[in-house]
Amino acid sequence: MLAFRLTAAGATALQDVPVPEPGPGEVLVRVGAAGACHSDLHMIDATAPRHVPLTLGHEIAGWVEALGPGVTGFAVHEPVGVYGVLGCGQCAECLRGRENACRSGFGGIGLTRDGGMAEFVVVPARCLMPLGGLDVVRAAPIADAGLTPYHAIAMHRCALQAGSTCVVLGVGGLGHLAVQILRATTAATVIAADIAPDALALAKRLGAHAVVDTEDPDAAVAEIREHAGAADVVFDFVGLSATLDIARRVVATGGHLSLVGLGGGTLPVSPGGWTLPFEVRITLPFWGTRAEFREVLALAARGDLTTEIQPFDLADVATAYDRLRAGAITGRAVVVP
Ligand code: NAD
Ligand code: ZN
Ligand code: ZN
């Protein structure tokens, strides 16, 4: 089968590899679609990748193809989403169902073992989530671009009441689903901000109450403050110093900052140095829990969440990543093998 692999720092290749075999407790999934996440670009750009060669792709949906020894409860050809987080299953956080905060370290399908940018992928059976009638291709991004914002929003739900205002910085794969989750599950006013005009148009169409261009950061801060005064919650889905600085300047005293984007920027935190208002709470969310995956799929099933997708053939996966890097994808690029 064909698989798109990270082969060394900065190097990827579409390779012909054997179809993997499911071991005990595992399932072979025929990939219906895999989303191209900006995190894949961060992995490609990392100077010393620890898991190579590695098939990329951590947002996967498809159909059960074969069950490994001992696996029951799934039917061949059943449509499934893949929960990609791999915790140890034994630490305090895993036991609370928070595998995404596993104390034994960081693991995931497409992160630390082969992922879904391929015709087939083998995953532990516990990762499978029935998709019901959801479209497999549109469901794939929900496994991360939907789940991660859903989790981040859940962490700050107490500050998203009627009369409060939140800001979504970066309306890409994650951000465009964040806007919809905020509209569907909170009463907050949603201001969406991006540098790409198409992203702003998408945010408006998906229900953002206002949109702000961040090309000029000072003007963006002024415009957000005009709408909101100061923001109760700021979600940064970019993580560059430019967006962290906007977040810092618009968050209210006692407000919340959710730093989801992994752009490598820096947020100065200097008690007494007036870098942040008093009483601010900052979180660094990672992916989400299995229970939250079920919940965000349920939002999609009842029509509250639509993934905006740009499909690519597996043979064109490198083009999908090039466009993502160039900021030329609106919504999510999905690879359809
Ligand atoms: P994406 O490329 O699809 O979207 C990024 C968006 O940010 C684009 O619309 C782009 O135009 C916009 N943007 C870029 N610079 C900006 C600026 N200065 N101001 C405003 N908007 C700007 O990326 P994605 O796949 O949605 O991922 C977003 C980030 O989240 C990445 O850093 C990714 O690694 C990270 N991520 C984190 C987690 C987690 O668990 N913490 C999970 C998934 C992704
Ligand atoms: Zn991701
Ligand atoms: Zn654990």
Coordinates of C-alpha atoms and ligand atoms in Angstrom, one line a residue:
M1 CA 0.0 0.0 0.0
L2 CA 1.0 3.7 -0.3
A3 CA 1.9 5.6 2.8
F4 CA 3.1 9.2 3.3
R5 CA 6.0 8.9 5.7
L6 CA 8.3 11.2 7.7
T7 CA 11.6 9.6 7.0
A8 CA 14.1 12.0 8.7
A9 CA 14.2 15.6 9.9
G10 CA 12.6 17.7 7.2
A11 CA 12.2 14.7 4.8
T12 CA 9.0 13.0 3.7
A13 CA 8.2 10.4 1.0
L14 CA 5.3 8.6 -0.4
Q15 CA 6.4 5.0 0.0
D16 CA 5.2 1.5 -1.0
V17 CA 4.9 -0.4 2.3
P18 CA 3.3 -3.7 3.3
V19 CA -0.3 -3.6 4.6
P20 CA 0.1 -3.8 8.4
E21 CA -1.3 -6.8 10.2
P22 CA -3.5 -6.3 13.3
G23 CA -2.0 -7.9 16.4
P24 CA -3.9 -9.0 19.5
G25 CA -6.4 -6.3 20.6
E26 CA -5.8 -4.4 17.3
V27 CA -7.9 -3.6 14.3
L28 CA -7.0 -3.0 10.6
V29 CA -8.9 0.1 9.4
R30 CA -9.3 0.9 5.7
V31 CA -8.7 4.7 5.7
G32 CA -11.6 6.7 4.3
A33 CA -9.9 10.0 4.9
A34 CA -7.1 11.5 6.9
G35 CA -6.9 15.2 7.8
A36 CA -3.7 17.2 7.2
C37 CA -3.0 19.0 10.5
H38 CA -0.6 21.9 11.0
S39 CA 1.0 19.8 13.7
D40 CA 2.3 17.5 10.9
L41 CA 4.2 20.5 9.6
H42 CA 5.7 21.1 13.0
M43 CA 6.7 17.4 13.1
I44 CA 8.3 17.6 9.6
D45 CA 10.2 20.8 10.7
A46 CA 11.4 19.3 14.0
T47 CA 15.2 19.1 14.1
A48 CA 15.4 15.7 15.8
P49 CA 12.2 13.6 15.2
R50 CA 12.2 10.7 17.6
H51 CA 9.9 8.4 15.7
V52 CA 11.1 7.8 12.2
P53 CA 10.2 6.4 9.8
L54 CA 6.6 7.2 10.7
T55 CA 3.4 7.4 8.6
L56 CA 1.8 10.7 9.3
G57 CA -1.9 11.4 9.8
H58 CA -3.6 11.6 13.2
E59 CA -7.1 12.6 12.1
I60 CA -8.6 9.4 10.7
A61 CA -11.9 7.9 9.8
G62 CA -12.6 4.8 7.7
W63 CA -14.0 1.3 7.8
V64 CA -13.1 -1.7 9.9
E65 CA -11.3 -4.1 7.5
A66 CA -10.1 -6.9 9.8
L67 CA -10.1 -7.7 13.5
G68 CA -7.0 -8.9 15.3
P69 CA -7.0 -11.8 17.7
G70 CA -9.4 -11.4 20.6
V71 CA -11.2 -8.3 19.3
T72 CA -15.0 -8.4 19.4
G73 CA -17.7 -5.8 19.2
F74 CA -17.0 -4.4 15.7
A75 CA -18.2 -5.6 12.4
V76 CA -16.1 -5.7 9.2
H77 CA -17.0 -2.6 7.0
E78 CA -18.4 -0.7 10.0
P79 CA -17.6 3.0 9.7
V80 CA -15.4 4.3 12.5
G81 CA -13.5 7.4 13.7
V82 CA -10.2 6.9 15.3
Y83 CA -9.4 8.3 18.7
G84 CA -5.7 9.0 18.3
V85 CA -4.5 9.6 21.8
L86 CA -2.5 6.7 23.3
G87 CA -2.1 7.0 27.1
C88 CA -0.5 4.4 29.3
G89 CA -3.9 3.4 30.7
Q90 CA -2.6 3.2 34.3
C91 CA -1.5 6.6 35.6
A92 CA -3.8 8.8 37.6
E93 CA -4.8 10.9 34.6
C94 CA -5.5 7.9 32.3
L95 CA -7.6 6.4 35.1
R96 CA -9.7 9.5 35.2
G97 CA -10.2 9.1 31.5
R98 CA -7.8 11.9 30.7
E99 CA -5.4 9.9 28.4
N100 CA -4.5 13.2 26.8
A101 CA -2.8 14.3 30.0
C102 CA -1.1 10.9 30.5
R103 CA 1.7 11.2 33.1
S104 CA 3.8 8.6 31.4
G105 CA 4.4 10.7 28.4
F106 CA 3.1 11.6 25.0
G107 CA 1.7 9.1 22.5
G108 CA -0.6 9.1 19.6
I109 CA -1.5 7.4 16.3
G110 CA 0.4 9.3 13.6
L111 CA 2.6 10.9 16.3
T112 CA 4.5 8.0 17.9
R113 CA 3.2 5.1 15.8
D114 CA 2.1 4.8 12.2
G115 CA -0.9 7.0 11.3
G116 CA -3.5 7.3 8.6
M117 CA -1.9 9.0 5.6
A118 CA -2.0 5.5 3.9
E119 CA -4.5 3.1 2.5
F120 CA -4.7 1.2 5.8
V121 CA -3.8 1.8 9.5
V122 CA -3.7 -0.6 12.5
V123 CA -5.0 0.8 15.7
P124 CA -5.8 -0.6 19.2
A125 CA -9.5 -1.6 19.2
R126 CA -10.2 0.8 22.1
C127 CA -9.5 3.7 19.7
L128 CA -12.4 3.0 17.5
M129 CA -15.6 5.1 17.8
P130 CA -18.6 4.2 15.7
L131 CA -19.6 6.9 13.2
G132 CA -23.2 5.9 12.7
G133 CA -24.5 7.8 9.6
L134 CA -21.8 10.5 9.6
D135 CA -20.0 11.0 6.3
V136 CA -16.6 9.3 6.7
V137 CA -14.6 12.0 4.8
R138 CA -16.1 14.9 6.7
A139 CA -15.8 13.1 10.0
A140 CA -12.1 12.5 9.8
P141 CA -11.0 16.1 10.9
I142 CA -13.3 15.8 13.9
A143 CA -10.8 13.3 15.4
D144 CA -8.5 16.2 16.1
A145 CA -9.5 19.5 14.5
G146 CA -12.9 19.0 16.2
L147 CA -11.9 17.2 19.4
T148 CA -9.0 19.6 20.4
P149 CA -11.2 22.8 20.3
Y150 CA -14.0 20.9 21.9
H151 CA -11.7 20.0 24.8
A152 CA -10.2 23.5 25.0
I153 CA -13.6 25.1 25.1
A154 CA -14.7 22.6 27.8
M155 CA -11.8 23.7 30.0
H156 CA -13.2 27.3 30.0
R157 CA -16.9 26.7 29.9
C158 CA -17.5 28.5 33.1
A159 CA -16.3 31.8 31.5
L160 CA -18.4 31.4 28.3
Q161 CA -21.8 32.4 29.7
A162 CA -24.3 34.8 28.1
G163 CA -22.9 38.3 28.1
S164 CA -19.3 37.1 27.8
T165 CA -17.1 37.5 24.7
C166 CA -14.5 35.2 23.4
V167 CA -11.9 35.6 20.7
V168 CA -10.8 32.8 18.3
L169 CA -7.3 33.6 16.9
G170 CA -6.7 31.5 13.7
V171 CA -9.7 30.2 11.8
G172 CA -7.9 27.2 10.1
G173 CA -8.6 23.5 10.5
L174 CA -9.1 23.8 14.3
G175 CA -10.4 27.4 14.4
H176 CA -13.3 26.9 11.9
L177 CA -14.6 24.0 14.1
A178 CA -14.0 26.0 17.3
V179 CA -16.3 28.8 16.0
Q180 CA -19.1 26.3 15.4
I181 CA -18.6 24.5 18.8
L182 CA -18.7 27.8 20.6
R183 CA -21.9 28.8 18.8
A184 CA -23.5 25.3 19.5
T185 CA -22.5 24.8 23.1
T186 CA -22.0 28.3 24.7
A187 CA -23.9 31.6 24.8
A188 CA -20.8 33.7 24.4
T189 CA -20.3 36.3 21.7
V190 CA -17.6 35.0 19.2
I191 CA -15.1 37.2 17.6
A192 CA -12.9 35.4 15.0
A193 CA -9.6 36.7 13.9
D194 CA -7.2 35.7 11.1
I195 CA -4.8 37.1 8.5
A196 CA -6.5 35.3 5.6
P197 CA -9.6 36.9 4.0
D198 CA -11.0 33.5 3.1
A199 CA -10.7 32.3 6.7
L200 CA -12.6 35.4 7.9
A201 CA -15.3 34.9 5.3
L202 CA -15.6 31.2 6.4
A203 CA -15.8 32.3 10.1
K204 CA -18.6 34.7 9.3
R205 CA -20.5 32.0 7.4
L206 CA -20.1 29.6 10.3
G207 CA -21.6 31.9 12.8
A208 CA -18.9 34.2 14.2
H209 CA -20.6 37.4 15.5
A210 CA -17.7 39.5 14.2
V211 CA -14.5 39.0 12.3
V212 CA -11.2 40.9 12.7
D213 CA -8.2 41.0 10.3
T214 CA -4.9 40.6 12.3
E215 CA -2.6 41.7 9.5
D216 CA -2.0 44.9 11.5
P217 CA -1.8 43.6 15.1
D218 CA -2.3 47.1 16.7
A219 CA -5.4 47.7 14.6
A220 CA -6.7 44.2 15.4
V221 CA -6.3 44.8 19.2
A222 CA -8.2 48.1 18.9
E223 CA -10.9 46.5 16.8
I224 CA -11.4 43.6 19.2
R225 CA -11.5 46.0 22.1
E226 CA -14.1 48.1 20.3
H227 CA -16.3 45.0 20.0
A228 CA -15.7 43.4 23.3
G229 CA -14.0 45.9 25.7
A230 CA -11.8 43.0 26.9
A231 CA -12.3 39.3 26.1
D232 CA -13.4 36.8 28.8
V233 CA -11.7 34.0 26.9
V234 CA -9.1 34.1 24.1
F235 CA -8.4 30.9 22.2
D236 CA -5.1 31.0 20.3
F237 CA -5.1 28.4 17.5
V238 CA -1.9 29.8 16.0
G239 CA 0.7 30.2 18.8
L240 CA 3.0 32.6 17.1
S241 CA 4.4 35.5 19.2
A242 CA 2.2 37.8 17.1
T243 CA -1.0 36.1 18.1
L244 CA 0.1 35.5 21.7
D245 CA 0.8 39.2 21.9
I246 CA -2.7 40.0 20.7
A247 CA -4.1 37.5 23.2
R248 CA -2.2 39.1 26.0
R249 CA -3.4 42.6 25.0
V250 CA -7.1 41.8 24.7
V251 CA -7.7 39.4 27.6
A252 CA -9.8 40.8 30.4
T253 CA -8.7 41.0 34.1
G254 CA -9.8 37.6 35.4
G255 CA -10.1 36.3 31.9
H256 CA -8.9 33.1 30.4
L257 CA -6.2 32.3 27.8
S258 CA -6.3 28.9 26.0
L259 CA -3.1 28.3 24.1
V260 CA -3.8 25.6 21.6
G261 CA -1.6 26.6 18.7
L262 CA 2.0 25.2 18.7
G263 CA 3.6 27.9 16.6
G264 CA 6.6 28.2 18.9
G265 CA 6.0 31.8 19.9
T266 CA 6.6 33.2 23.4
L267 CA 4.2 34.7 25.9
P268 CA 6.0 36.8 28.5
V269 CA 4.7 36.1 32.0
S270 CA 6.2 38.4 34.5
P271 CA 4.5 38.9 37.8
G272 CA 4.8 42.6 38.6
G273 CA 6.0 43.3 35.1
W274 CA 2.5 44.1 33.8
T275 CA 2.7 41.6 30.9
L276 CA -0.8 40.2 31.8
P277 CA -3.8 41.4 33.7
F278 CA -4.3 40.1 37.2
E279 CA -6.3 36.9 37.8
V280 CA -5.8 35.5 34.3
R281 CA -5.9 31.8 33.9
I282 CA -3.8 30.1 31.2
T283 CA -4.2 26.6 29.9
L284 CA -2.2 24.5 27.4
P285 CA -4.7 22.0 26.2
F286 CA -3.7 18.8 24.4
W287 CA -6.1 17.0 22.1
G288 CA -9.1 15.6 24.1
T289 CA -10.6 12.7 26.0
R290 CA -12.4 9.7 24.5
A291 CA -15.6 10.9 26.1
E292 CA -15.2 14.3 24.5
F293 CA -14.6 12.6 21.1
R294 CA -18.0 10.9 21.4
E295 CA -19.6 14.2 22.4
V296 CA -18.1 16.2 19.5
L297 CA -19.2 13.5 17.0
A298 CA -22.7 13.8 18.5
L299 CA -22.6 17.5 17.7
A300 CA -21.8 16.7 14.1
A301 CA -24.4 14.0 14.0
R302 CA -27.1 16.5 15.0
G303 CA -25.9 19.0 12.4
D304 CA -24.2 21.5 14.6
L305 CA -20.8 21.0 13.2
T306 CA -19.8 20.9 9.5
T307 CA -16.2 20.4 8.5
E308 CA -15.2 22.6 5.5
I309 CA -12.9 20.2 3.5
Q310 CA -10.6 20.4 0.6
P311 CA -10.0 16.8 -0.6
F312 CA -6.7 15.5 -2.1
D313 CA -5.7 12.1 -3.5
L314 CA -3.1 10.2 -1.6
A315 CA -0.7 10.7 -4.5
D316 CA -1.1 14.5 -4.0
V317 CA -0.5 14.5 -0.3
A318 CA 2.7 16.6 -0.6
T319 CA 0.7 19.3 -2.4
A320 CA -1.8 19.4 0.4
Y321 CA 0.9 20.0 3.0
D322 CA 2.6 22.6 0.7
R323 CA -0.7 24.5 0.5
L324 CA -1.2 24.2 4.2
R325 CA 2.2 25.7 4.8
A326 CA 1.5 28.5 2.4
G327 CA -1.8 29.3 4.2
A328 CA -3.7 28.4 1.1
I329 CA -6.1 25.9 2.7
T330 CA -9.5 27.1 3.9
G331 CA -11.0 24.7 6.5
R332 CA -9.2 21.4 6.4
A333 CA -7.3 19.5 3.7
V334 CA -8.2 15.9 3.8
V335 CA -6.4 13.1 2.0
V336 CA -8.8 10.5 0.5
P337 CA -6.8 7.3 -0.4
Ligands
NAD1 P1 -4.1 25.8 10.1 O1 -2.9 26.0 9.3 O2 -5.2 25.0 9.4 O3 -4.8 27.1 10.6 C1 -4.0 28.2 11.1 C2 -4.8 29.5 10.8 O4 -4.1 30.5 11.5 C3 -4.8 29.8 9.4 O5 -6.2 30.2 9.0 C4 -3.9 31.0 9.3 O6 -4.3 32.0 8.3 C5 -4.1 31.6 10.7 N1 -3.0 32.5 11.1 C6 -1.7 32.4 10.8 N2 -1.0 33.5 11.3 C7 -1.9 34.3 11.9 C8 -1.9 35.5 12.6 N3 -0.7 36.1 12.8 N4 -3.1 36.0 13.1 C9 -4.2 35.3 12.9 N5 -4.3 34.2 12.3 C10 -3.2 33.6 11.8 O7 -3.6 25.0 11.4 P2 -4.4 24.0 12.3 O8 -4.2 22.6 11.8 O9 -5.8 24.5 12.6 O10 -3.5 24.0 13.6 C11 -3.4 25.2 14.4 C12 -2.3 25.1 15.5 O11 -2.8 24.2 16.5 C13 -1.0 24.5 15.0 O12 0.1 25.1 15.6 C14 -1.1 23.1 15.4 O13 0.1 22.4 15.6 C15 -1.8 23.2 16.7 N6 -2.5 22.1 17.3 C16 -2.5 21.9 18.6 C17 -3.2 20.8 19.2 C18 -3.1 20.6 20.7 O14 -3.6 19.6 21.1 N7 -2.7 21.6 21.4 C19 -3.9 19.9 18.4 C20 -3.9 20.2 17.0 C21 -3.2 21.2 16.4
ZN2 ZN -3.4 17.7 14.9
ZN3 ZN -1.2 7.4 31.6

